[in-house]
mmCIF file of C-alpha atoms and ligand atoms in Angstrom:
data_model
loop_
_atom_site.group_PDB
_atom_site.id
_atom_site.type_symbol
_atom_site.label_atom_id
_atom_site.label_comp_id
_atom_site.label_asym_id
_atom_site.label_seq_id
_atom_site.Cartn_x
_atom_site.Cartn_y
_atom_site.Cartn_z
ATOM 1 C CA MET A 98 -0.134 0.043 -0.083
ATOM 2 C CA ALA A 99 2.895 2.334 0.958
ATOM 3 C CA ILE A 100 4.498 1.504 -2.353
ATOM 4 C CA ALA A 101 1.361 2.433 -4.343
ATOM 5 C CA ASN A 102 0.829 5.650 -2.786
ATOM 6 C CA GLU A 103 4.390 6.221 -3.492
ATOM 7 C CA GLN A 104 4.038 5.710 -7.092
ATOM 8 C CA GLN A 105 0.994 7.654 -7.468
ATOM 9 C CA VAL A 106 2.569 10.666 -5.771
ATOM 10 C CA SER A 107 5.376 10.451 -8.263
ATOM 11 C CA SER A 108 2.752 9.941 -11.318
ATOM 12 C CA THR A 109 4.062 11.669 -14.543
ATOM 13 C CA VAL A 110 0.601 11.680 -16.094
ATOM 14 C CA PRO A 111 -0.229 15.352 -17.278
ATOM 15 C CA SER A 112 -3.643 16.653 -16.506
ATOM 16 C CA THR A 113 -4.935 16.548 -20.045
ATOM 17 C CA MET A 114 -4.040 14.398 -23.464
ATOM 18 C CA ARG A 115 -4.342 14.413 -27.296
ATOM 19 C CA THR A 116 -7.286 12.079 -28.674
ATOM 20 C CA ALA A 117 -8.792 11.492 -31.821
ATOM 21 C CA GLN A 118 -12.525 12.111 -31.692
ATOM 22 C CA PHE A 119 -15.593 12.105 -34.268
ATOM 23 C CA THR A 120 -18.780 14.165 -33.473
ATOM 24 C CA ALA A 121 -21.076 12.899 -36.175
ATOM 25 C CA PHE A 122 -21.107 9.192 -37.716
ATOM 26 C CA ARG A 123 -18.883 8.416 -40.809
ATOM 27 C CA THR A 124 -17.543 12.202 -40.602
ATOM 28 C CA ALA A 125 -13.683 12.899 -40.034
ATOM 29 C CA PHE A 126 -11.736 12.505 -36.811
ATOM 30 C CA GLN A 127 -10.641 15.775 -34.999
ATOM 31 C CA ILE A 128 -7.775 16.025 -32.586
ATOM 32 C CA ALA A 129 -8.999 17.059 -29.201
ATOM 33 C CA GLU A 130 -7.469 17.909 -25.869
ATOM 34 C CA VAL A 131 -9.406 16.319 -23.332
ATOM 35 C CA PRO A 132 -8.739 15.343 -19.428
ATOM 36 C CA VAL A 133 -6.901 12.153 -18.290
ATOM 37 C CA ALA A 134 -9.253 10.246 -16.186
ATOM 38 C CA ALA A 135 -7.947 9.669 -12.776
ATOM 39 C CA PRO A 136 -7.798 5.642 -12.019
ATOM 40 C CA ARG A 137 -10.353 4.001 -9.706
ATOM 41 C CA GLY A 138 -8.767 2.334 -6.358
ATOM 42 C CA ASP A 139 -8.394 -0.841 -8.357
ATOM 43 C CA GLY A 140 -7.443 1.094 -11.511
ATOM 44 C CA ALA A 141 -4.670 2.335 -13.288
ATOM 45 C CA VAL A 142 -3.609 4.714 -16.048
ATOM 46 C CA VAL A 143 -1.649 3.237 -19.208
ATOM 47 C CA ARG A 144 0.389 5.552 -21.626
ATOM 48 C CA VAL A 145 -0.352 4.423 -25.112
ATOM 49 C CA GLU A 146 2.957 3.243 -27.236
ATOM 50 C CA ALA A 147 1.003 1.571 -30.046
ATOM 51 C CA SER A 148 -2.876 1.563 -30.761
ATOM 52 C CA GLY A 149 -4.495 -0.551 -33.576
ATOM 53 C CA VAL A 150 -7.244 0.665 -36.209
ATOM 54 C CA CYS A 151 -9.733 -2.328 -36.052
ATOM 55 C CA ARG A 152 -12.536 -2.919 -38.262
ATOM 56 C CA SER A 153 -14.517 -3.095 -34.923
ATOM 57 C CA ASP A 154 -13.635 0.817 -34.887
ATOM 58 C CA TRP A 155 -14.939 1.295 -38.596
ATOM 59 C CA HIS A 156 -18.225 -0.471 -37.052
ATOM 60 C CA LEU A 157 -18.435 1.736 -34.512
ATOM 61 C CA TRP A 158 -17.839 4.630 -36.714
ATOM 62 C CA ASN A 159 -20.632 3.618 -38.856
ATOM 63 C CA GLN A 160 -22.952 3.213 -36.253
ATOM 64 C CA ASP A 161 -22.903 -0.701 -36.635
ATOM 65 C CA LEU A 162 -23.798 -2.617 -33.639
ATOM 66 C CA ALA A 163 -26.757 -0.398 -32.641
ATOM 67 C CA TRP A 164 -29.129 -3.418 -33.148
ATOM 68 C CA VAL A 165 -27.148 -5.230 -30.279
ATOM 69 C CA GLY A 166 -27.465 -2.059 -28.056
ATOM 70 C CA MET A 167 -24.128 -0.507 -28.632
ATOM 71 C CA ASN A 168 -25.062 3.209 -29.297
ATOM 72 C CA LEU A 169 -22.330 5.413 -28.771
ATOM 73 C CA LYS A 170 -22.380 9.106 -27.452
ATOM 74 C CA LEU A 171 -20.764 11.824 -29.284
ATOM 75 C CA PRO A 172 -18.176 13.154 -29.454
ATOM 76 C CA ALA A 173 -16.966 9.495 -29.475
ATOM 77 C CA ASN A 174 -13.340 8.317 -28.917
ATOM 78 C CA THR A 175 -12.841 4.813 -30.304
ATOM 79 C CA GLY A 176 -9.577 2.667 -30.402
ATOM 80 C CA HIS A 177 -9.555 -0.847 -28.246
ATOM 81 C CA GLU A 178 -6.173 -2.213 -29.089
ATOM 82 C CA VAL A 179 -3.702 -0.782 -26.717
ATOM 83 C CA GLY A 180 -0.014 -1.766 -25.955
ATOM 84 C CA GLY A 181 1.569 0.403 -23.444
ATOM 85 C CA VAL A 182 3.302 1.097 -20.070
ATOM 86 C CA VAL A 183 1.517 1.794 -16.898
ATOM 87 C CA GLU A 184 2.167 5.249 -15.613
ATOM 88 C CA GLU A 185 -0.233 5.361 -12.632
ATOM 89 C CA ILE A 186 -1.982 2.650 -10.531
ATOM 90 C CA GLY A 187 -4.820 3.358 -7.712
ATOM 91 C CA PRO A 188 -4.189 2.370 -3.924
ATOM 92 C CA ASP A 189 -6.013 -1.084 -4.267
ATOM 93 C CA VAL A 190 -3.751 -2.333 -7.100
ATOM 94 C CA HIS A 191 -1.461 -5.259 -5.922
ATOM 95 C CA THR A 192 0.300 -6.905 -8.811
ATOM 96 C CA ILE A 193 0.500 -4.669 -11.449
ATOM 97 C CA LYS A 194 3.185 -1.943 -11.190
ATOM 98 C CA VAL A 195 4.338 1.613 -12.505
ATOM 99 C CA GLY A 196 6.549 0.842 -15.328
ATOM 100 C CA ASP A 197 4.796 -2.461 -16.588
ATOM 101 C CA ARG A 198 4.344 -2.795 -20.272
ATOM 102 C CA VAL A 199 1.177 -4.294 -20.662
ATOM 103 C CA THR A 200 -1.476 -5.045 -23.508
ATOM 104 C CA ILE A 201 -5.268 -4.549 -22.295
ATOM 105 C CA PRO A 202 -7.922 -6.930 -23.805
ATOM 106 C CA PHE A 203 -10.789 -5.007 -25.434
ATOM 107 C CA HIS A 204 -13.399 -6.893 -23.132
ATOM 108 C CA GLU A 205 -12.421 -4.863 -19.867
ATOM 109 C CA SER A 206 -13.833 -7.134 -17.110
ATOM 110 C CA ASP A 207 -14.764 -6.651 -13.549
ATOM 111 C CA GLY A 208 -13.681 -10.223 -12.357
ATOM 112 C CA THR A 209 -16.769 -10.611 -9.977
ATOM 113 C CA CYS A 210 -19.675 -11.765 -12.086
ATOM 114 C CA PRO A 211 -20.417 -15.578 -12.799
ATOM 115 C CA GLN A 212 -18.731 -15.450 -16.374
ATOM 116 C CA CYS A 213 -15.445 -13.816 -14.892
ATOM 117 C CA ARG A 214 -15.660 -16.463 -11.979
ATOM 118 C CA ALA A 215 -16.161 -19.440 -14.290
ATOM 119 C CA GLY A 216 -12.837 -18.106 -16.653
ATOM 120 C CA TYR A 217 -14.764 -16.509 -19.229
ATOM 121 C CA GLU A 218 -14.012 -12.865 -18.968
ATOM 122 C CA ASN A 219 -14.422 -12.329 -22.502
ATOM 123 C CA LEU A 220 -18.128 -12.459 -21.727
ATOM 124 C CA CYS A 221 -18.474 -10.669 -18.686
ATOM 125 C CA ASP A 222 -21.900 -9.303 -17.665
ATOM 126 C CA ASP A 223 -20.406 -5.682 -16.748
ATOM 127 C CA VAL A 224 -17.960 -5.468 -19.360
ATOM 128 C CA LYS A 225 -16.186 -2.196 -20.116
ATOM 129 C CA THR A 226 -15.308 -1.724 -23.742
ATOM 130 C CA PRO A 227 -12.556 0.817 -24.736
ATOM 131 C CA GLY A 228 -14.224 3.538 -27.165
ATOM 132 C CA VAL A 229 -17.849 2.567 -26.250
ATOM 133 C CA HIS A 230 -17.859 2.902 -22.195
ATOM 134 C CA ARG A 231 -15.028 5.007 -21.942
ATOM 135 C CA ILE A 232 -12.661 7.017 -23.788
ATOM 136 C CA GLY A 233 -10.735 4.508 -25.954
ATOM 137 C CA GLY A 234 -7.261 4.021 -26.951
ATOM 138 C CA TRP A 235 -6.772 6.748 -29.923
ATOM 139 C CA ALA A 236 -5.372 8.767 -27.303
ATOM 140 C CA GLN A 237 -1.950 9.291 -25.593
ATOM 141 C CA TYR A 238 -3.355 7.716 -22.172
ATOM 142 C CA VAL A 239 -6.030 5.149 -21.388
ATOM 143 C CA THR A 240 -7.512 4.663 -17.930
ATOM 144 C CA VAL A 241 -8.313 1.247 -16.996
ATOM 145 C CA THR A 242 -10.292 -0.265 -14.248
ATOM 146 C CA ALA A 243 -9.514 -3.609 -12.409
ATOM 147 C CA ALA A 244 -6.119 -3.123 -13.473
ATOM 148 C CA ASP A 245 -4.710 -6.306 -11.787
ATOM 149 C CA LEU A 246 -7.039 -8.342 -13.934
ATOM 150 C CA ASN A 247 -7.354 -6.181 -17.087
ATOM 151 C CA CYS A 248 -3.482 -4.890 -17.471
ATOM 152 C CA ILE A 249 -1.687 -8.045 -18.902
ATOM 153 C CA ARG A 250 2.152 -7.916 -18.333
ATOM 154 C CA LEU A 251 4.170 -8.608 -21.675
ATOM 155 C CA PRO A 252 7.097 -11.053 -21.373
ATOM 156 C CA GLU A 253 10.633 -9.911 -22.322
ATOM 157 C CA GLY A 254 10.717 -9.199 -26.116
ATOM 158 C CA VAL A 255 7.130 -8.638 -26.882
ATOM 159 C CA SER A 256 7.026 -5.294 -28.907
ATOM 160 C CA ALA A 257 4.407 -2.677 -28.523
ATOM 161 C CA LEU A 258 3.308 -3.229 -31.845
ATOM 162 C CA SER A 259 2.733 -6.983 -30.854
ATOM 163 C CA ALA A 260 0.742 -5.877 -27.847
ATOM 164 C CA ALA A 261 -1.518 -3.637 -29.628
ATOM 165 C CA ALA A 262 -2.437 -6.502 -32.009
ATOM 166 C CA LEU A 263 -3.009 -8.718 -29.079
ATOM 167 C CA GLY A 264 -5.752 -6.483 -27.629
ATOM 168 C CA CYS A 265 -8.196 -7.375 -30.193
ATOM 169 C CA ARG A 266 -7.694 -8.803 -33.461
ATOM 170 C CA TYR A 267 -4.761 -11.173 -32.902
ATOM 171 C CA MET A 268 -6.163 -12.638 -29.632
ATOM 172 C CA THR A 269 -9.615 -13.001 -31.247
ATOM 173 C CA ALA A 270 -8.351 -15.128 -34.111
ATOM 174 C CA TYR A 271 -6.381 -17.310 -31.387
ATOM 175 C CA ARG A 272 -9.593 -18.462 -29.511
ATOM 176 C CA ALA A 273 -11.403 -18.770 -32.953
ATOM 177 C CA VAL A 274 -8.872 -20.764 -34.253
ATOM 178 C CA ILE A 275 -7.475 -22.819 -31.342
ATOM 179 C CA ASP A 276 -10.500 -23.006 -28.658
ATOM 180 C CA ARG A 277 -13.772 -22.560 -30.436
ATOM 181 C CA GLY A 278 -12.549 -23.799 -33.808
ATOM 182 C CA GLY A 279 -10.511 -26.602 -32.067
ATOM 183 C CA VAL A 280 -8.583 -27.132 -35.298
ATOM 184 C CA ARG A 281 -5.919 -30.003 -35.058
ATOM 185 C CA PRO A 282 -2.592 -30.714 -36.648
ATOM 186 C CA GLY A 283 -3.282 -31.970 -40.470
ATOM 187 C CA GLN A 284 -6.887 -30.618 -40.588
ATOM 188 C CA TRP A 285 -7.924 -27.894 -42.907
ATOM 189 C CA LEU A 286 -9.031 -24.530 -41.924
ATOM 190 C CA ALA A 287 -10.729 -22.295 -44.282
ATOM 191 C CA VAL A 288 -10.300 -18.252 -43.559
ATOM 192 C CA GLN A 289 -12.772 -16.410 -45.384
ATOM 193 C CA GLY A 290 -11.937 -12.878 -45.682
ATOM 194 C CA CYS A 291 -8.042 -12.093 -45.221
ATOM 195 C CA GLY A 292 -8.108 -8.802 -43.188
ATOM 196 C CA GLY A 293 -6.553 -8.492 -39.725
ATOM 197 C CA ILE A 294 -8.408 -11.238 -37.934
ATOM 198 C CA GLY A 295 -8.216 -13.590 -41.152
ATOM 199 C CA LEU A 296 -4.349 -13.026 -41.539
ATOM 200 C CA SER A 297 -3.852 -13.554 -37.720
ATOM 201 C CA ALA A 298 -6.070 -16.682 -37.991
ATOM 202 C CA VAL A 299 -3.760 -17.903 -40.998
ATOM 203 C CA GLN A 300 -0.399 -17.207 -39.132
ATOM 204 C CA ILE A 301 -1.910 -19.049 -35.942
ATOM 205 C CA ALA A 302 -3.314 -21.960 -37.673
ATOM 206 C CA ALA A 303 -0.322 -22.473 -39.603
ATOM 207 C CA ALA A 304 2.029 -22.620 -36.526
ATOM 208 C CA ALA A 305 -0.349 -24.992 -35.164
ATOM 209 C CA ASP A 306 0.341 -27.328 -38.230
ATOM 210 C CA ALA A 307 -2.985 -26.962 -39.540
ATOM 211 C CA LEU A 308 -3.431 -26.769 -43.407
ATOM 212 C CA VAL A 309 -4.848 -23.289 -44.074
ATOM 213 C CA VAL A 310 -7.042 -22.214 -47.295
ATOM 214 C CA ALA A 311 -7.283 -18.677 -47.644
ATOM 215 C CA VAL A 312 -10.213 -17.000 -49.135
ATOM 216 C CA ASP A 313 -10.389 -13.636 -50.018
ATOM 217 C CA ILE A 314 -11.211 -11.196 -53.056
ATOM 218 C CA ASP A 315 -8.030 -9.364 -53.214
ATOM 219 C CA ASP A 316 -4.349 -11.270 -54.609
ATOM 220 C CA ARG A 317 -2.563 -8.929 -52.265
ATOM 221 C CA LYS A 318 -4.049 -10.187 -49.228
ATOM 222 C CA LEU A 319 -3.831 -13.779 -50.372
ATOM 223 C CA ALA A 320 -0.526 -13.184 -51.293
ATOM 224 C CA LYS A 321 0.286 -12.195 -47.545
ATOM 225 C CA ALA A 322 -1.678 -15.016 -46.380
ATOM 226 C CA ARG A 323 0.612 -17.482 -48.264
ATOM 227 C CA GLU A 324 3.657 -15.520 -46.829
ATOM 228 C CA GLU A 325 1.988 -16.295 -43.343
ATOM 229 C CA GLY A 326 1.815 -20.089 -44.083
ATOM 230 C CA ALA A 327 -1.645 -20.830 -46.013
ATOM 231 C CA ALA A 328 -1.139 -23.955 -48.178
ATOM 232 C CA ALA A 329 -3.806 -22.800 -50.584
ATOM 233 C CA SER A 330 -5.858 -19.908 -51.611
ATOM 234 C CA VAL A 331 -9.139 -19.078 -53.286
ATOM 235 C CA ASN A 332 -9.730 -15.727 -55.158
ATOM 236 C CA SER A 333 -13.509 -15.305 -54.318
ATOM 237 C CA ARG A 334 -14.242 -12.313 -56.546
ATOM 238 C CA ASN A 335 -17.525 -12.907 -58.939
ATOM 239 C CA LEU A 336 -17.802 -16.326 -57.630
ATOM 240 C CA THR A 337 -21.048 -17.445 -55.933
ATOM 241 C CA PRO A 338 -20.734 -18.885 -52.169
ATOM 242 C CA GLU A 339 -21.537 -22.258 -53.852
ATOM 243 C CA GLU A 340 -18.645 -21.877 -56.323
ATOM 244 C CA VAL A 341 -16.211 -20.629 -53.352
ATOM 245 C CA GLY A 342 -17.230 -23.910 -51.530
ATOM 246 C CA GLN A 343 -16.571 -26.184 -54.465
ATOM 247 C CA ALA A 344 -13.211 -24.411 -55.086
ATOM 248 C CA VAL A 345 -12.457 -24.865 -51.195
ATOM 249 C CA LYS A 346 -13.468 -28.681 -51.458
ATOM 250 C CA GLU A 347 -11.092 -29.060 -54.458
ATOM 251 C CA ALA A 348 -8.062 -27.608 -52.766
ATOM 252 C CA THR A 349 -9.018 -29.529 -49.531
ATOM 253 C CA GLY A 350 -9.713 -32.867 -50.927
ATOM 254 C CA GLY A 351 -13.360 -32.775 -49.721
ATOM 255 C CA GLY A 352 -13.739 -29.464 -47.585
ATOM 256 C CA ALA A 353 -12.450 -27.723 -44.530
ATOM 257 C CA HIS A 354 -12.755 -29.404 -41.189
ATOM 258 C CA VAL A 355 -13.029 -25.795 -39.746
ATOM 259 C CA SER A 356 -13.972 -22.797 -41.548
ATOM 260 C CA ILE A 357 -13.953 -19.136 -39.863
ATOM 261 C CA ASP A 358 -15.955 -16.018 -41.115
ATOM 262 C CA ALA A 359 -13.389 -13.188 -40.364
ATOM 263 C CA LEU A 360 -15.339 -10.739 -42.261
ATOM 264 C CA GLY A 361 -19.215 -10.982 -41.038
ATOM 265 C CA ARG A 362 -21.086 -10.564 -44.401
ATOM 266 C CA ALA A 363 -24.053 -12.928 -45.451
ATOM 267 C CA PHE A 364 -21.969 -13.858 -48.425
ATOM 268 C CA THR A 365 -18.685 -14.702 -46.128
ATOM 269 C CA PHE A 366 -21.034 -16.623 -43.809
ATOM 270 C CA HIS A 367 -22.442 -18.638 -46.730
ATOM 271 C CA GLN A 368 -19.016 -19.323 -48.164
ATOM 272 C CA SER A 369 -17.781 -20.648 -44.895
ATOM 273 C CA ILE A 370 -20.902 -22.878 -44.464
ATOM 274 C CA GLN A 371 -20.263 -24.119 -48.293
ATOM 275 C CA SER A 372 -16.600 -24.732 -47.858
ATOM 276 C CA LEU A 373 -17.393 -27.421 -44.795
ATOM 277 C CA ARG A 374 -17.060 -31.033 -45.120
ATOM 278 C CA LYS A 375 -19.648 -33.328 -43.252
ATOM 279 C CA ARG A 376 -19.349 -32.763 -39.493
ATOM 280 C CA GLY A 377 -17.423 -29.401 -40.121
ATOM 281 C CA ARG A 378 -17.600 -26.272 -37.894
ATOM 282 C CA HIS A 379 -18.183 -22.919 -38.803
ATOM 283 C CA VAL A 380 -16.793 -20.249 -36.417
ATOM 284 C CA GLN A 381 -18.393 -16.478 -36.466
ATOM 285 C CA VAL A 382 -16.203 -13.937 -35.442
ATOM 286 C CA GLY A 383 -16.742 -11.024 -38.129
ATOM 287 C CA ILE A 384 -19.614 -8.595 -37.139
ATOM 288 C CA THR A 385 -22.602 -7.795 -39.730
ATOM 289 C CA SER A 386 -23.048 -4.582 -41.398
ATOM 290 C CA GLN A 387 -25.981 -2.073 -42.027
ATOM 291 C CA GLU A 388 -27.195 -4.632 -44.712
ATOM 292 C CA GLU A 389 -27.763 -7.716 -42.629
ATOM 293 C CA ARG A 390 -28.099 -5.835 -39.071
ATOM 294 C CA GLY A 391 -27.103 -8.977 -37.594
ATOM 295 C CA GLN A 392 -29.678 -11.280 -39.504
ATOM 296 C CA VAL A 393 -28.292 -13.942 -41.919
ATOM 297 C CA ALA A 394 -30.432 -16.921 -43.108
ATOM 298 C CA ILE A 395 -28.898 -20.565 -42.466
ATOM 299 C CA PRO A 396 -29.666 -23.326 -44.700
ATOM 300 C CA LEU A 397 -31.040 -25.334 -41.968
ATOM 301 C CA ASP A 398 -31.518 -28.808 -43.719
ATOM 302 C CA LEU A 399 -27.929 -28.957 -45.021
ATOM 303 C CA LEU A 400 -26.907 -28.094 -41.295
ATOM 304 C CA THR A 401 -28.913 -31.204 -39.916
ATOM 305 C CA LEU A 402 -27.711 -33.327 -43.136
ATOM 306 C CA MET A 403 -24.075 -32.640 -42.975
ATOM 307 C CA GLU A 404 -24.207 -32.534 -39.229
ATOM 308 C CA TRP A 405 -22.595 -28.952 -39.490
ATOM 309 C CA GLU A 406 -21.773 -27.011 -36.358
ATOM 310 C CA VAL A 407 -21.994 -23.279 -36.118
ATOM 311 C CA VAL A 408 -20.329 -21.337 -33.166
ATOM 312 C CA GLY A 409 -19.583 -17.953 -32.241
ATOM 313 C CA SER A 410 -16.396 -16.624 -30.870
ATOM 314 C CA LEU A 411 -16.039 -13.469 -28.879
ATOM 315 C CA GLY A 412 -12.389 -11.902 -27.802
ATOM 316 C CA ASN A 413 -10.246 -14.318 -25.466
ATOM 317 C CA PRO A 414 -10.248 -15.048 -21.759
ATOM 318 C CA HIS A 415 -7.930 -13.500 -19.605
ATOM 319 C CA PRO A 416 -6.549 -16.957 -18.071
ATOM 320 C CA LYS A 417 -5.614 -17.980 -21.830
ATOM 321 C CA TYR A 418 -3.184 -15.050 -22.270
ATOM 322 C CA ALA A 419 -0.658 -16.917 -20.750
ATOM 323 C CA GLU A 420 -0.190 -19.601 -23.339
ATOM 324 C CA LEU A 421 -0.549 -17.085 -26.378
ATOM 325 C CA LEU A 422 2.077 -14.627 -24.761
ATOM 326 C CA ARG A 423 4.404 -17.620 -24.336
ATOM 327 C CA LEU A 424 4.033 -18.103 -27.872
ATOM 328 C CA VAL A 425 4.802 -14.805 -28.694
ATOM 329 C CA ALA A 426 8.001 -14.250 -26.597
ATOM 330 C CA ASN A 427 9.269 -17.676 -28.366
ATOM 331 C CA GLN A 428 8.580 -16.039 -31.808
ATOM 332 C CA LYS A 429 6.174 -19.094 -32.639
ATOM 333 C CA LEU A 430 3.572 -16.628 -33.214
ATOM 334 C CA GLN A 431 4.333 -13.130 -34.680
ATOM 335 C CA PRO A 432 1.573 -10.764 -34.608
ATOM 336 C CA ALA A 433 3.957 -7.668 -35.293
ATOM 337 C CA ARG A 434 4.629 -9.352 -38.724
ATOM 338 C CA LEU A 435 1.030 -8.388 -39.762
ATOM 339 C CA VAL A 436 1.652 -4.433 -39.136
ATOM 340 C CA THR A 437 1.918 -3.082 -42.459
ATOM 341 C CA ARG A 438 1.800 0.530 -41.678
ATOM 342 C CA GLU A 439 2.555 2.871 -38.658
ATOM 343 C CA ILE A 440 0.152 5.704 -38.471
ATOM 344 C CA GLY A 441 -0.144 9.066 -36.677
ATOM 345 C CA LEU A 442 -3.163 9.819 -34.550
ATOM 346 C CA GLU A 443 -4.255 12.252 -37.330
ATOM 347 C CA ASP A 444 -4.418 9.564 -39.836
ATOM 348 C CA VAL A 445 -7.124 7.168 -38.519
ATOM 349 C CA THR A 446 -9.790 9.062 -40.671
ATOM 350 C CA ASP A 447 -7.689 7.925 -43.825
ATOM 351 C CA THR A 448 -7.258 4.369 -42.529
ATOM 352 C CA LEU A 449 -10.965 4.115 -41.717
ATOM 353 C CA GLU A 450 -12.113 5.526 -45.163
ATOM 354 C CA ARG A 451 -9.860 3.062 -46.829
ATOM 355 C CA MET A 452 -11.317 -0.030 -44.709
ATOM 356 C CA THR A 453 -14.450 1.019 -46.455
ATOM 357 C CA ARG A 454 -13.292 0.244 -49.802
ATOM 358 C CA PHE A 455 -11.399 -2.891 -48.211
ATOM 359 C CA ASP A 456 -8.043 -1.406 -48.964
ATOM 360 C CA THR A 457 -5.922 -1.694 -46.109
ATOM 361 C CA VAL A 458 -3.855 -5.002 -45.900
ATOM 362 C CA GLY A 459 -3.036 -6.161 -42.583
ATOM 363 C CA PHE A 460 -2.784 -4.086 -39.219
ATOM 364 C CA GLU A 461 -2.322 -0.208 -39.548
ATOM 365 C CA VAL A 462 -0.993 0.874 -36.046
ATOM 366 C CA ILE A 463 -1.024 4.291 -34.314
ATOM 367 C CA THR A 464 2.538 4.715 -32.952
ATOM 368 C CA ARG A 465 2.890 8.726 -33.029
ATOM 369 C CA PHE A 466 0.637 10.741 -30.776
ATOM 370 C CA THR A 467 1.981 14.098 -30.592
HETATM 371 ZN ZN1 LIG Z 1636 -11.334 -4.889 -32.617
HETATM 372 ZN ZN1 LIG Z 1637 -17.359 -10.156 -14.997
#
């Protein structure tokens, strides 16, 4: 307790900070100077070193997810993929110290609800999502709740770029491939959509000795997927979902054991289902758009006849970070390899506009905040 108080007194956190915010949906972000929120007793302030621009930010900027109750108050400050350094802690923080380098899961959890107590912090009943329930990570500092739980200390050698990726897309792909997908060595995994989550899934599955077939409409992303270990690829431009399924079945000798929809459109869902072999498993990760508003038809009779499974996958529970971070620390997994561009805080609108055109490859990460 004495140490914590001493650290608070010596805090280097300024009273205000630069952040990127928007005042109307789908309009340009502006740089604003806003107060840095003081931490709760169990909380911390983290100086942001790297902050990813994720498609979920794009969805929030587009006012998607309102149909599941996520209504942003304006002006809104998004950003939820943070790697940084702890600069200040509250008096009730016991394991996290000032100076720790950390990643912060986008599902900031309370640690006390039934889901958290069962080890599913990703499904916390009182979740705090940066950029939704508080100022997000496109800022110089973030103020975190329940810091002993939600600040996840990085092992030696894990870069800030990797830490940012581990806040959302990479850890999400890890759970989708390993836990919810359950893909095993020698099995085929189809990845529908090779954006940030899709490329992460390719890298993770290849490292786990699964065989990956990557599906996208952009040859640049398919080339990157092959670099990350995909054994086969299908360019789905101008193909029906049935034709994509046929191409995947040809590439895999009968269909994928597991297929992930890493984008979240009706057509990627149908491509995914059509790519499965009998008893295959579809994993839904992508969030739908204004076109679907969460509603997508399922070919129910085929699901019965083929004994397919359809599962959802969200984030990654905190206890699962230990194994993931060991793999990153030992270079078995290399999230930072997927970072294709480092940008400044003032560049986020440009990145989001290119996301609208599916014109970003891999991760774009903010590393300049001043
Ligand atoms: Zn995200
Ligand atoms: Zn909880």
